[in-house]
Coordinates of C-alpha atoms and ligand atoms in Angstrom, one line a residue:
M28 CA 15.9 89.8 79.7
P29 CA 12.4 90.1 78.0
Y30 CA 9.7 90.7 80.5
T31 CA 6.0 91.8 80.1
S32 CA 4.4 93.4 83.1
P33 CA 1.3 91.6 84.2
V34 CA -1.0 94.6 83.7
A35 CA -4.2 92.7 82.6
E36 CA -3.7 90.1 85.3
T37 CA -3.4 92.8 88.0
R38 CA -6.5 94.6 86.7
F39 CA -8.5 91.3 86.8
L40 CA -7.5 90.6 90.4
L41 CA -8.2 94.2 91.6
D42 CA -11.6 94.4 89.8
K43 CA -13.0 90.9 89.9
V44 CA -11.5 89.3 93.0
L45 CA -10.5 92.0 95.5
G46 CA -13.2 94.7 95.2
Y47 CA -10.6 97.4 94.6
D48 CA -13.4 99.9 93.6
R49 CA -14.3 100.2 97.3
L50 CA -11.2 102.4 97.7
A51 CA -12.4 105.0 95.3
Q52 CA -15.6 105.2 97.3
T53 CA -13.6 106.5 100.3
D54 CA -12.7 110.2 100.7
L55 CA -9.1 109.5 101.0
F56 CA -8.7 107.5 97.8
A57 CA -11.4 109.2 95.7
E58 CA -8.8 109.8 93.0
A59 CA -8.0 106.1 92.6
G60 CA -10.8 105.4 90.1
A61 CA -10.6 103.0 87.2
D62 CA -9.1 105.5 84.7
V63 CA -6.3 106.6 87.0
T64 CA -5.5 103.0 87.9
D65 CA -5.4 101.9 84.3
A66 CA -3.2 104.8 83.3
I67 CA -0.7 104.1 86.2
L68 CA -0.5 100.4 85.5
T69 CA -0.1 100.9 81.8
E70 CA 2.6 103.6 82.2
V71 CA 4.6 101.7 84.8
G72 CA 4.3 98.5 82.7
R73 CA 6.0 100.4 79.8
L74 CA 8.8 101.6 82.1
C75 CA 9.4 98.1 83.4
D76 CA 9.3 96.3 80.1
E77 CA 11.3 98.9 78.1
V78 CA 13.6 100.6 80.5
L79 CA 14.2 98.4 83.6
A80 CA 14.1 94.8 82.3
P81 CA 16.9 95.4 79.9
L82 CA 19.2 96.4 82.9
N83 CA 18.6 93.1 84.8
R84 CA 21.3 91.0 83.2
G85 CA 23.9 93.7 83.3
G86 CA 23.3 94.2 87.0
D87 CA 24.0 90.5 87.5
L88 CA 27.1 90.4 85.4
T89 CA 28.6 93.7 86.5
P90 CA 27.9 94.2 90.2
A91 CA 28.1 97.5 91.9
K92 CA 31.6 98.2 93.1
L93 CA 33.4 100.2 95.7
E94 CA 36.0 102.7 94.3
N95 CA 37.9 105.0 96.5
G96 CA 35.2 104.9 99.2
V97 CA 32.3 105.5 96.7
V98 CA 29.9 102.9 95.3
R99 CA 29.6 102.8 91.5
S100 CA 26.4 101.3 90.4
S101 CA 25.9 98.7 87.7
P102 CA 25.7 99.8 84.0
G103 CA 22.6 101.7 83.2
F104 CA 21.3 101.8 86.7
K105 CA 21.7 105.5 87.0
D106 CA 19.4 106.2 84.0
G107 CA 17.0 103.5 85.2
Y108 CA 16.7 105.1 88.6
K109 CA 16.3 108.5 87.0
A110 CA 13.4 107.1 85.0
I111 CA 11.8 105.7 88.2
A112 CA 12.2 109.0 90.1
E113 CA 11.1 111.3 87.2
G114 CA 8.0 109.2 86.7
G115 CA 7.0 110.0 90.3
W116 CA 7.0 106.3 91.2
V117 CA 8.8 106.7 94.5
G118 CA 6.1 109.0 95.8
L119 CA 3.1 107.1 94.4
S120 CA 1.5 106.4 97.8
A121 CA 3.2 109.2 99.8
S122 CA 1.2 112.0 101.2
P123 CA 0.4 114.9 98.8
E124 CA 1.4 117.3 101.5
H125 CA 5.0 116.7 100.7
G126 CA 4.7 116.0 97.0
G127 CA 3.4 112.5 96.9
M128 CA 0.5 111.2 94.8
G129 CA -1.5 109.9 97.7
L130 CA -2.6 106.8 95.8
P131 CA -3.4 103.5 97.5
L132 CA -0.7 101.2 98.8
T133 CA -2.5 98.4 96.9
L134 CA -1.7 100.1 93.6
N135 CA 1.8 100.8 94.8
T136 CA 2.3 97.1 95.7
A137 CA 1.3 96.1 92.1
V138 CA 3.6 98.8 90.7
F139 CA 6.6 97.7 92.8
E140 CA 5.9 94.0 92.0
M141 CA 6.3 94.8 88.3
M142 CA 9.5 96.7 88.9
A143 CA 10.9 93.8 90.9
G144 CA 10.0 91.4 88.0
A145 CA 11.9 93.7 85.7
C146 CA 15.0 94.3 87.8
L147 CA 15.0 93.4 91.5
S148 CA 18.4 94.8 92.3
L149 CA 17.4 98.3 91.1
Q150 CA 13.9 98.2 92.5
L151 CA 15.3 97.8 96.0
C152 CA 16.5 101.3 96.0
P153 CA 13.1 103.1 95.7
L154 CA 11.4 100.4 97.8
L155 CA 13.6 101.3 100.7
S156 CA 13.0 105.0 100.2
Q157 CA 9.3 104.3 100.3
G158 CA 9.5 102.6 103.7
Q159 CA 11.6 105.5 105.0
I160 CA 9.0 108.1 103.7
E161 CA 6.3 106.2 105.6
A162 CA 8.3 106.1 108.8
L163 CA 9.2 109.8 108.7
D164 CA 5.6 110.7 107.8
H165 CA 4.4 108.9 110.9
H166 CA 7.1 109.6 113.5
A167 CA 9.4 112.5 112.5
S168 CA 9.2 116.1 113.7
D169 CA 7.7 118.7 111.3
T170 CA 11.2 120.1 110.8
L171 CA 12.7 116.8 109.7
K172 CA 9.6 116.1 107.5
A173 CA 10.0 119.4 105.8
L174 CA 13.7 118.8 105.2
Y175 CA 13.7 115.2 104.0
L176 CA 10.3 114.2 102.7
P177 CA 10.1 116.3 99.5
K178 CA 13.6 115.1 98.4
L179 CA 12.9 111.5 99.2
I180 CA 9.5 111.6 97.5
S181 CA 10.9 113.2 94.4
G182 CA 13.6 110.6 94.4
E183 CA 16.4 113.2 94.5
W184 CA 17.6 111.5 97.7
T185 CA 17.2 107.9 98.6
G186 CA 16.6 106.1 101.9
T187 CA 18.1 103.1 103.7
M188 CA 17.3 101.2 106.9
N189 CA 20.2 100.4 109.2
L190 CA 19.3 97.7 111.8
T191 CA 21.6 94.8 111.3
E192 CA 24.9 94.4 113.1
P193 CA 27.2 91.4 113.2
Q194 CA 25.7 90.2 116.6
A195 CA 22.3 91.7 116.0
G196 CA 20.4 90.1 113.1
S197 CA 16.9 88.7 114.0
D198 CA 17.7 89.7 117.5
V199 CA 17.7 93.5 116.8
G200 CA 17.7 94.2 120.5
A201 CA 21.3 93.1 120.7
L202 CA 22.5 96.1 118.8
R203 CA 25.5 98.1 120.1
T204 CA 25.5 101.3 117.9
K205 CA 25.6 104.2 120.3
A206 CA 23.9 107.7 120.1
E207 CA 25.2 110.5 122.3
D208 CA 23.5 113.9 122.7
N209 CA 25.5 116.7 121.1
G210 CA 23.6 119.2 123.1
D211 CA 22.5 121.1 119.9
G212 CA 19.5 118.9 119.0
S213 CA 21.6 116.4 117.2
Y214 CA 23.3 113.2 118.3
A215 CA 26.7 111.6 117.5
I216 CA 26.1 108.1 116.1
T217 CA 28.9 105.5 116.4
G218 CA 28.9 101.9 115.4
Q219 CA 29.0 99.4 112.6
K220 CA 26.1 98.2 110.5
I221 CA 26.2 95.3 108.1
F222 CA 24.2 94.2 105.0
I223 CA 22.9 97.8 104.3
T224 CA 21.1 97.7 101.0
W225 CA 21.9 100.7 98.7
G226 CA 24.0 102.1 101.6
D227 CA 25.9 104.2 99.1
H228 CA 25.6 104.7 95.3
D229 CA 25.9 107.2 92.5
V230 CA 22.3 107.2 91.2
A231 CA 21.1 110.1 93.4
E232 CA 22.5 113.1 95.2
N233 CA 22.2 112.1 98.8
V234 CA 21.7 108.9 100.9
C235 CA 19.5 109.2 104.0
H236 CA 20.2 106.5 106.6
L237 CA 17.6 105.6 109.2
V238 CA 19.8 104.1 112.0
L239 CA 18.8 102.2 115.1
A240 CA 21.1 103.1 118.0
R241 CA 21.1 103.1 121.8
L242 CA 21.2 106.2 124.0
P243 CA 23.7 106.0 127.0
D244 CA 20.8 105.3 129.4
G245 CA 18.8 103.2 127.0
A246 CA 17.6 99.9 128.5
P247 CA 19.0 96.6 127.2
G248 CA 17.0 94.9 124.4
T249 CA 14.5 96.5 122.1
R250 CA 13.0 98.8 124.7
G251 CA 16.1 100.9 124.8
I252 CA 16.5 101.6 121.1
S253 CA 16.0 104.9 119.4
L254 CA 15.9 105.9 115.7
F255 CA 18.0 108.5 114.0
M256 CA 18.1 110.2 110.6
V257 CA 21.8 110.2 109.6
P258 CA 22.3 111.7 106.1
K259 CA 25.4 111.1 104.0
L260 CA 25.5 114.8 103.1
I261 CA 24.1 117.1 105.9
P262 CA 21.5 119.4 104.4
D263 CA 21.4 123.1 105.2
A264 CA 18.1 124.7 106.3
A265 CA 17.1 125.2 102.7
G266 CA 17.6 121.5 102.0
N267 CA 20.8 121.8 99.9
P268 CA 23.1 118.9 100.6
G269 CA 26.3 120.3 102.3
E270 CA 29.0 118.9 104.5
R271 CA 29.9 115.2 104.3
N272 CA 28.9 113.3 107.5
S273 CA 31.3 111.0 109.4
L274 CA 30.1 107.8 107.9
R275 CA 31.6 105.5 105.2
V276 CA 31.2 102.3 103.4
V277 CA 33.8 99.9 104.6
S278 CA 33.1 97.2 102.0
L279 CA 30.6 95.6 99.7
E280 CA 29.3 92.0 100.2
H281 CA 29.8 89.4 97.5
K282 CA 26.5 87.7 97.2
L283 CA 24.6 84.7 95.7
G284 CA 22.3 87.1 93.8
I285 CA 21.0 90.7 93.4
H286 CA 24.5 91.6 92.4
G287 CA 23.3 95.0 91.1
S288 CA 22.2 96.0 94.6
P289 CA 25.1 97.3 96.7
T290 CA 25.0 95.6 100.1
C291 CA 27.3 97.7 102.3
V292 CA 29.1 97.4 105.6
M293 CA 28.6 100.9 107.0
S294 CA 30.8 102.6 109.6
F295 CA 29.3 105.5 111.6
E296 CA 32.1 107.4 113.3
G297 CA 30.4 110.0 115.5
A298 CA 28.1 110.8 112.5
Q299 CA 25.6 113.6 113.1
G300 CA 22.1 112.3 113.4
W301 CA 18.6 113.6 114.4
M302 CA 16.2 111.6 116.4
V303 CA 13.0 110.4 114.7
G304 CA 10.2 109.8 117.2
K305 CA 10.7 109.5 120.9
P306 CA 13.8 108.5 122.9
N307 CA 13.6 104.7 123.2
G308 CA 10.7 104.6 120.8
G309 CA 12.9 103.5 117.9
M310 CA 11.5 100.0 117.4
A311 CA 7.9 101.4 117.1
A312 CA 9.1 103.9 114.4
M313 CA 11.1 101.3 112.6
F314 CA 8.2 98.9 112.6
T315 CA 6.3 101.3 110.4
M316 CA 9.1 101.1 107.9
M317 CA 9.4 97.3 108.3
N318 CA 5.7 96.5 107.9
N319 CA 5.6 98.5 104.7
A320 CA 8.8 96.8 103.5
R321 CA 7.5 93.4 104.5
L322 CA 4.6 93.6 102.1
G323 CA 7.0 95.2 99.5
V324 CA 9.4 92.2 99.9
G325 CA 6.5 89.8 99.5
A326 CA 5.7 91.5 96.2
Q327 CA 9.4 91.2 95.2
G328 CA 9.1 87.4 95.4
I329 CA 6.0 87.5 93.3
G330 CA 7.6 89.8 90.7
V331 CA 10.6 87.5 90.3
A332 CA 8.3 84.5 90.1
E333 CA 6.4 86.2 87.3
A334 CA 9.6 86.9 85.4
A335 CA 10.8 83.3 85.9
Y336 CA 7.5 81.9 84.8
Q337 CA 7.4 84.0 81.6
H338 CA 11.0 82.9 80.8
A339 CA 10.2 79.2 81.4
L340 CA 7.0 79.4 79.4
A341 CA 8.8 80.8 76.4
Y342 CA 11.4 78.1 76.6
A343 CA 8.8 75.3 77.0
K344 CA 7.0 76.5 73.9
D345 CA 10.2 76.4 71.9
R346 CA 12.2 73.4 73.1
K347 CA 11.4 70.0 71.4
Q348 CA 12.2 66.7 73.0
G349 CA 10.6 63.3 72.1
R350 CA 7.0 62.6 71.4
T351 CA 4.4 64.2 73.6
P352 CA 0.8 63.0 74.1
L353 CA -0.2 65.8 71.7
G354 CA 2.3 64.8 69.0
D355 CA 5.7 66.1 68.0
G356 CA 5.3 69.5 69.7
A357 CA 7.4 71.2 72.2
I358 CA 8.0 70.2 75.8
I359 CA 5.1 72.3 77.0
D360 CA 3.0 69.3 75.8
H361 CA 4.6 66.8 78.2
A362 CA 2.3 66.3 81.2
D363 CA 5.1 67.0 83.7
V364 CA 6.1 70.2 82.1
R365 CA 2.5 71.3 81.8
R366 CA 2.2 70.5 85.5
M367 CA 5.1 72.7 86.4
L368 CA 3.8 75.6 84.4
A369 CA 0.3 75.2 85.8
V370 CA 1.7 75.1 89.4
M371 CA 3.9 78.2 88.8
K372 CA 1.0 80.2 87.3
A373 CA -1.5 79.1 90.0
E374 CA 1.0 79.9 92.8
I375 CA 1.7 83.3 91.4
F376 CA -2.0 84.1 91.2
A377 CA -2.6 83.1 94.8
A378 CA 0.4 84.9 96.3
R379 CA -0.3 88.0 94.3
A380 CA -3.9 88.0 95.5
I381 CA -2.8 87.7 99.2
A382 CA -0.3 90.6 98.7
L383 CA -2.8 92.9 97.1
D384 CA -5.5 92.0 99.6
C385 CA -3.1 92.9 102.3
G386 CA -2.5 96.2 100.6
M387 CA -6.3 96.7 100.4
A388 CA -6.7 96.1 104.2
I389 CA -3.9 98.6 104.9
D390 CA -5.6 101.2 102.7
M391 CA -9.1 100.6 104.0
A392 CA -7.7 100.9 107.6
K393 CA -6.2 104.3 106.7
A394 CA -9.3 105.4 104.8
T395 CA -11.9 104.3 107.4
G396 CA -9.9 104.2 110.7
K397 CA -11.7 100.9 111.5
D398 CA -9.9 98.5 113.8
S399 CA -11.1 95.5 111.9
W400 CA -9.2 96.5 108.8
N401 CA -6.1 97.1 110.9
A402 CA -6.4 93.7 112.4
R403 CA -6.9 92.1 108.9
A404 CA -3.8 94.0 107.6
A405 CA -1.7 92.9 110.6
L406 CA -2.7 89.3 110.1
L407 CA -2.1 89.3 106.3
T408 CA 1.3 91.0 106.4
P409 CA 3.4 88.1 107.6
I410 CA 1.5 85.7 105.3
A411 CA 2.0 88.1 102.3
K412 CA 5.7 88.4 103.0
A413 CA 6.5 84.7 103.6
Q414 CA 4.2 83.2 101.0
G415 CA 5.3 85.7 98.3
T416 CA 8.9 85.1 98.9
D417 CA 8.7 81.3 99.3
I418 CA 6.9 81.0 96.0
G419 CA 9.4 83.4 94.5
C420 CA 12.1 80.8 95.2
E421 CA 9.9 77.7 94.4
V422 CA 8.7 79.1 91.1
A423 CA 12.2 80.3 90.1
S424 CA 13.4 76.8 90.9
L425 CA 10.7 75.2 88.7
G426 CA 11.8 77.7 86.0
V427 CA 15.3 76.2 86.1
Q428 CA 13.8 72.7 86.0
I429 CA 11.8 73.5 82.9
H430 CA 15.0 74.6 81.1
G431 CA 16.6 71.2 81.9
G432 CA 20.4 71.4 81.8
M433 CA 20.3 74.8 80.2
G434 CA 18.6 76.1 83.3
F435 CA 21.8 75.4 85.2
I436 CA 23.9 77.3 82.7
E437 CA 24.0 81.0 83.5
E438 CA 23.6 82.2 79.9
T439 CA 19.9 81.3 79.7
G440 CA 19.2 83.6 82.7
A441 CA 16.8 81.2 84.4
A442 CA 19.4 80.7 87.2
Q443 CA 19.6 84.4 87.9
Y444 CA 15.9 84.5 89.0
L445 CA 16.6 81.7 91.5
R446 CA 19.7 83.4 92.8
D447 CA 18.0 86.8 93.1
A448 CA 14.9 85.4 94.7
R449 CA 16.8 83.5 97.4
I450 CA 17.4 86.6 99.6
T451 CA 13.7 87.5 99.8
P452 CA 12.7 84.8 102.4
I453 CA 15.7 86.0 104.5
Y454 CA 15.7 89.8 104.7
E455 CA 13.0 92.0 106.2
G456 CA 12.6 89.4 109.0
T457 CA 13.2 85.8 108.0
N458 CA 10.2 83.8 107.0
G459 CA 10.6 81.8 110.3
I460 CA 10.2 85.1 112.2
Q461 CA 7.2 86.0 110.1
A462 CA 5.5 82.7 110.9
M463 CA 6.2 83.2 114.7
D464 CA 4.7 86.7 114.3
L465 CA 1.6 85.2 112.8
V466 CA 1.0 82.6 115.5
G467 CA 2.2 84.9 118.3
R468 CA 1.5 88.7 118.1
K469 CA -1.1 88.3 115.4
M470 CA -3.1 85.8 117.5
M471 CA -3.1 87.9 120.6
D472 CA -6.7 88.7 119.9
G473 CA -7.5 85.0 120.5
G474 CA -7.7 84.4 116.8
E475 CA -10.5 86.9 116.2
A476 CA -9.1 88.4 113.0
A477 CA -8.2 84.9 111.6
F478 CA -11.7 83.7 112.3
R479 CA -13.2 86.7 110.6
L480 CA -11.1 86.0 107.5
L481 CA -12.0 82.3 107.6
Q482 CA -15.7 83.2 107.8
E483 CA -15.3 85.2 104.6
V484 CA -13.7 82.2 102.9
E485 CA -16.6 80.0 104.0
D486 CA -19.1 82.6 102.8
T487 CA -17.4 82.7 99.4
A488 CA -17.6 78.9 99.3
E489 CA -21.3 78.9 100.3
A490 CA -22.1 81.4 97.6
A491 CA -20.2 79.3 95.0
R492 CA -22.0 76.0 95.8
A493 CA -24.5 76.4 93.0
K494 CA -22.1 77.4 90.2
A495 CA -18.9 75.5 91.2
P496 CA -20.1 72.8 93.7
E497 CA -16.9 70.6 93.7
L498 CA -14.5 73.5 94.1
A499 CA -16.8 75.2 96.7
H500 CA -17.0 72.1 98.7
K501 CA -13.3 71.6 98.9
V502 CA -12.6 75.2 99.9
W503 CA -15.3 75.2 102.6
D504 CA -13.9 72.0 104.1
A505 CA -10.4 73.3 104.1
A506 CA -11.4 76.5 105.8
E507 CA -13.2 74.5 108.5
T508 CA -10.0 72.4 109.1
L509 CA -8.0 75.6 109.4
R510 CA -10.6 77.0 111.8
E511 CA -10.2 73.9 114.1
A512 CA -6.4 74.1 113.9
T513 CA -6.6 77.9 114.8
E514 CA -8.8 77.1 117.8
W515 CA -6.2 74.5 118.9
L516 CA -3.3 76.9 118.2
V517 CA -4.6 79.8 120.3
A518 CA -4.9 77.5 123.3
Q519 CA -1.2 76.4 123.2
D520 CA 1.8 77.9 124.8
P521 CA 4.3 79.8 122.7
G522 CA 6.7 76.9 122.4
D523 CA 4.2 74.6 120.7
R524 CA 2.9 77.5 118.6
N525 CA 6.3 78.3 117.3
A526 CA 7.2 74.7 116.5
G527 CA 4.2 74.6 114.1
A528 CA 4.4 78.2 112.9
T529 CA 5.8 77.8 109.5
A530 CA 3.5 74.9 108.6
F531 CA 0.5 76.9 110.0
L532 CA 1.4 80.0 107.9
R533 CA 1.8 77.9 104.8
A534 CA -1.6 76.2 105.4
F535 CA -3.2 79.6 105.9
A536 CA -1.8 80.7 102.6
R537 CA -3.1 77.6 100.9
I538 CA -6.7 78.3 102.1
L539 CA -6.5 82.0 101.2
G540 CA -5.1 81.1 97.8
A541 CA -8.0 78.7 97.2
H542 CA -10.4 81.4 98.2
Y543 CA -9.1 83.9 95.7
H544 CA -8.9 81.2 92.9
L545 CA -12.6 80.3 93.7
K546 CA -13.6 83.9 93.3
A547 CA -11.7 84.1 90.0
A548 CA -13.4 80.9 88.8
L549 CA -16.8 82.5 89.6
A550 CA -15.9 85.6 87.6
D551 CA -14.7 83.6 84.6
P552 CA -16.6 80.3 84.9
D553 CA -15.9 79.0 81.4
G554 CA -12.5 80.5 80.9
P555 CA -8.8 79.9 81.8
R556 CA -9.2 81.2 85.3
A557 CA -11.7 78.5 86.3
R558 CA -9.3 75.9 84.8
L559 CA -6.4 77.4 86.8
A560 CA -8.5 77.4 89.9
T561 CA -9.2 73.7 89.5
V562 CA -5.5 73.0 89.4
F563 CA -4.9 75.0 92.6
I564 CA -7.8 73.6 94.5
D565 CA -7.3 70.0 93.3
R566 CA -3.6 69.8 93.4
I567 CA -2.2 72.4 95.8
L568 CA -4.9 73.1 98.4
P569 CA -4.8 69.5 99.7
E570 CA -1.4 70.2 101.1
H571 CA -3.1 72.1 103.9
E572 CA -4.0 68.8 105.6
S573 CA -0.5 67.5 106.1
L574 CA 0.7 71.1 106.9
L575 CA -1.9 71.3 109.7
V576 CA -0.8 68.0 111.1
Q577 CA 2.7 69.4 111.3
A578 CA 1.4 72.7 112.8
R579 CA -0.2 70.7 115.7
A580 CA 2.8 68.4 116.3
G581 CA 4.2 70.5 119.1
A582 CA 7.7 71.3 120.3
E583 CA 8.3 68.3 122.4
Q584 CA 9.2 65.9 119.5
L585 CA 11.6 68.5 118.1
Y586 CA 13.5 69.0 121.3
A587 CA 13.4 65.2 122.0
L588 CA 15.8 65.1 119.1
S589 CA 18.8 66.5 120.9
A590 CA 21.6 68.6 119.4
E591 CA 23.8 65.4 119.8
D592 CA 21.2 63.4 117.9
L593 CA 21.5 65.8 115.0
E594 CA 25.2 65.1 114.9
S595 CA 25.0 61.4 115.0
A596 CA 24.7 59.3 111.9
Ligands
FAD7 C1 21.5 91.0 100.7 C2 21.0 91.4 102.0 C3 20.5 92.7 102.2 C4 20.1 93.1 103.5 N1 19.6 94.4 103.6 C5 19.5 94.9 104.9 C6 19.2 96.3 105.1 O1 19.1 97.1 104.2 N2 19.2 96.8 106.4 C7 19.3 95.9 107.5 O2 19.3 96.4 108.6 N3 19.6 94.6 107.3 C8 19.6 94.1 106.0 N4 19.9 92.8 105.8 C9 20.0 91.9 107.0 C10 18.8 90.9 107.1 O3 17.6 91.6 107.4 C11 19.2 89.8 108.1 O4 20.2 89.0 107.4 C12 18.0 89.0 108.6 O5 17.2 89.8 109.4 C13 18.5 87.8 109.4 O6 19.4 88.1 110.3 P1 20.8 87.2 110.4 O7 21.4 87.2 109.0 O8 21.6 87.8 111.5 O9 20.3 85.8 110.7 P2 20.1 85.1 112.2 O10 19.2 86.1 113.0 O11 21.4 84.7 112.7 O12 19.2 83.9 111.8 C14 19.7 82.6 111.4 C15 18.6 81.6 111.4 O13 18.1 81.5 112.7 C16 16.7 81.8 112.7 N5 16.3 82.5 113.9 C17 17.0 83.5 114.5 N6 16.3 83.9 115.6 C18 15.3 83.1 115.8 C19 14.2 83.0 116.7 N7 14.1 83.9 117.7 N8 13.3 82.0 116.6 C20 13.4 81.1 115.5 N9 14.4 81.2 114.6 C21 15.3 82.2 114.7 C22 16.4 82.6 111.5 O14 15.1 82.5 111.0 C23 17.4 82.0 110.5 O15 16.9 80.9 109.8 C24 20.2 92.3 104.6 C25 20.8 91.0 104.4 C26 21.2 90.6 103.2 C27 21.8 89.2 103.0

């Protein structure tokens, strides 16, 4: 399906809204100047538009299949993956010590958003490898690093993450997979994992599974979980893939969307694995992978939203129905269709800004070692994941709506975006879990990081009062309302916080979105960005008020409605 990577839009956001040039002023990211960033975005844009996007429909129509125990990927995916690996894209932000480019995660997030817009099913494969690279870099022994990182970074091998079991989904601590010491530095891993993305395939030479399992003396719950590298083909000391490990794909899931991404039930049958990190330290190590992947999944939602928007815009410019206020033109001139397109574009801008700002905070934390950047990154990660993926579904649904009846017909392709996007609020920690993370762990500082961010929003609004007084006034007021709600929230018990968590996260995203739109309006006062900012701030931002009422409503009313009440008429 035709797709044009949002290169200019990304550049605008990085340069005019997010202060991306601060990264190139650090020693760590001195290479990430304007020229390199331009070259990377242009080059990956070409790959996405010309090589990956043409694979998207085929992946939907011809899913990956399991043949004689081996997964065969969708048509063209092997070549598509090869192009990603050979372009060096898997190792864009990986450490140069093992062959990566060492560029900022912010840039990587933009690159992977474009790949997701072009072909989400295929993009998942290198995205998982990236998370694994990060986890190994932080937690693995030097021997494991030397053996696996160069191959993963070059894309010759790919990575997976194996957490989920039938009884252990959001409750990872309920897992039963066992790890027993072989006495030779390795462990025997036994158990079944479900829903393992790209758990097997034919696009690369080896599949490296990071598996969570429990040692015989491991405590119940998450405290007793350890992490293991379990390769499909066991490498020799020189890194050549050798003997087949005792693991197999039992079956592939039949899914609502992302048909081109093989989702495997995996059986580990005494498979040989090597511990990553410390005994019982598996969750900490896996969190490195999950945090990276959470931002990546947020960007997936944004990528699909962008693709759905482009598709809907093209249709709205072409389809004619009735007289519009502007004459006999196409449906784009009907107010309601114009509204839908404006909302889609404004939502994508806001969510993309949140995701890239989260990337900036992670990079600045790495480059400066300052705790304040770490706290900002931690606060923004659940918002970036949940908001990016929620708007992925909402924008894709509006895309179907703009197509009218044709949107419901598979041939137009609008429905595929909606089906594909639907998984993103579920995996990598459901959005409900993200919201609880925001109001729980991320507020353990008494709301300090949140207040710092809100101060920044208010400072932007103050600075904008002369040039854009109406917009500035609304943004400042909204930030103040959120500040009061945050003060209330941090004084509540976990039950009340959790009952309002989703609404609170959404309200936070609304205020952040308005902040970035306001900055864009200041950078382009007479242009389209100022007009788009007006749409967001006038039409979308006001939702924060009702959301914050919900956020403060508490748990009591929810539990007053009993399970029996839910069953009665
Ligand atoms: C296509 C696909 C690909 C996937 N890829 C991978 C992969 O590569 N590796 C991997 O390990 N897993 C993978 N998963 C699993 C995925 O991460 C889980 O499905 C997800 O974490 C949710 O777990 P669950 O399905 O068991 O849902 P449940 O945990 O049963 O959740 C059901 C509902 O209850 C809510 N809920 C659960 N617990 C709580 C709580 N404490 N408080 C409030 N609400 C709660 C949830 O938010 C959700 O709405 C994949 C899943 C799919 C469908």
